[in-house]
GROMACS .gro file of C-alpha atoms in nm:
model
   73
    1UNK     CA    1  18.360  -4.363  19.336
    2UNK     CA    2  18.544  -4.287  19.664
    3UNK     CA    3  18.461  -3.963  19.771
    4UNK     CA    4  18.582  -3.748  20.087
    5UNK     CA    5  18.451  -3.416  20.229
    6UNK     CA    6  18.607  -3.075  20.319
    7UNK     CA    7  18.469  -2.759  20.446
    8UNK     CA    8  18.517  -2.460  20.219
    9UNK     CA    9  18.358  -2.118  20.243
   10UNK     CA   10  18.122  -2.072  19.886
   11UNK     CA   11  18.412  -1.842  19.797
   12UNK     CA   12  18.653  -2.103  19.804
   13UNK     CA   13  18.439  -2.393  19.682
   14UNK     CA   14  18.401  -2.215  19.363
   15UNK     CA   15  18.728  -2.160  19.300
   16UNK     CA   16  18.848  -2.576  19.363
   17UNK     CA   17  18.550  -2.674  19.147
   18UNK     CA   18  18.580  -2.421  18.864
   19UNK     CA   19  18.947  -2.535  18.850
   20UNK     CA   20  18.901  -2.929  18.893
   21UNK     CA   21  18.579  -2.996  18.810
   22UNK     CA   22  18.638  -3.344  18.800
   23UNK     CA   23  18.781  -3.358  19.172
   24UNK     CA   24  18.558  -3.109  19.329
   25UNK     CA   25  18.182  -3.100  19.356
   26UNK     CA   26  17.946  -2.882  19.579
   27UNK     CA   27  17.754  -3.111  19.841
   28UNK     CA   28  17.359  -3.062  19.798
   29UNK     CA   29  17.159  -2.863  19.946
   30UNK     CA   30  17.241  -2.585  20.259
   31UNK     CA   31  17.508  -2.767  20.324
   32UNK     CA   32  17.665  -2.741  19.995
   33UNK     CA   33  17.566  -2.384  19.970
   34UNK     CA   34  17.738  -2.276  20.262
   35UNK     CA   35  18.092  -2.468  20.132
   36UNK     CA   36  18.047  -2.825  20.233
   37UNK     CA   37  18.275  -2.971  19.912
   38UNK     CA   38  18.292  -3.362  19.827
   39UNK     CA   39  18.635  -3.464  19.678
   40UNK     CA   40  18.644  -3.720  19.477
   41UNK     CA   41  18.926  -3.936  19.569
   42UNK     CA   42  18.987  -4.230  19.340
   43UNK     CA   43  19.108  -4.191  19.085
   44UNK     CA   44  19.312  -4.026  19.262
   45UNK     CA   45  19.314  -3.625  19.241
   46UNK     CA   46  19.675  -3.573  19.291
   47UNK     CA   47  19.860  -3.521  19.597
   48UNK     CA   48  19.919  -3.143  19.550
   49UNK     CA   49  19.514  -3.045  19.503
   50UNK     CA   50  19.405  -3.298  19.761
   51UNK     CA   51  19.665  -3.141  20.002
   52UNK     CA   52  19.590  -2.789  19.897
   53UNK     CA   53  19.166  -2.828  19.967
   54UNK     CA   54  19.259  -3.009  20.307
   55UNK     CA   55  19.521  -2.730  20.396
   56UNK     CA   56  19.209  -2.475  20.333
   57UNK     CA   57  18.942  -2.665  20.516
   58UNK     CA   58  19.170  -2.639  20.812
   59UNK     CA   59  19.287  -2.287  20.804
   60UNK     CA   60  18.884  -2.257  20.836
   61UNK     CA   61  18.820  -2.427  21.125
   62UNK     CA   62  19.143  -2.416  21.331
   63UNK     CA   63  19.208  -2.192  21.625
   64UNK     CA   64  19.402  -1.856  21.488
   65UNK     CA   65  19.708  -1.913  21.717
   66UNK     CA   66  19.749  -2.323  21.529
   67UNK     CA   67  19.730  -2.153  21.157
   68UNK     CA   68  19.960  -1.836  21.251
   69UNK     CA   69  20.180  -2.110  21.420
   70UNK     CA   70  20.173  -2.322  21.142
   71UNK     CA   71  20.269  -2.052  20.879
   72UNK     CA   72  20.583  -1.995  21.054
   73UNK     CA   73  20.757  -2.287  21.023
   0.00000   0.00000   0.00000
């Protein structure tokens, strides 16, 4: 498997891996408890739920001004 990472809050997390179970897995341990996701990413999970979980990870972590910038285009 080819796996990648984002960071989700729990809330989130349990959302992307109740709804693709087979994409989305919680990382073990604190880490995974407090969102850390892997994403598995061949086969490939689809452009639109790849891009969706990265597009979340980074409304997370990115300065307010970038996201509120961001939604305005």
């Amino acid at each position: 498997w080819l796996w990648g990472m984002v960071k989700l809050t729990p809330t989130q997390q349990r959302a992307f891996v109740a709804d693709h179970p087979k994409v989305f897995e919680r990382v073990a341990g604190g880490w995974g408890r407090g969102g850390a996701t892997q994403v598995r990413l061949k086969p490939s999970p689809g452009r639109t739920i790849l891009r969706r979980a990265i597009e979340t990870a980074w409304r997370n972590t990115a300065p307010k001004r970038l996201v509120e910038a961001h939604e305005a285009d």
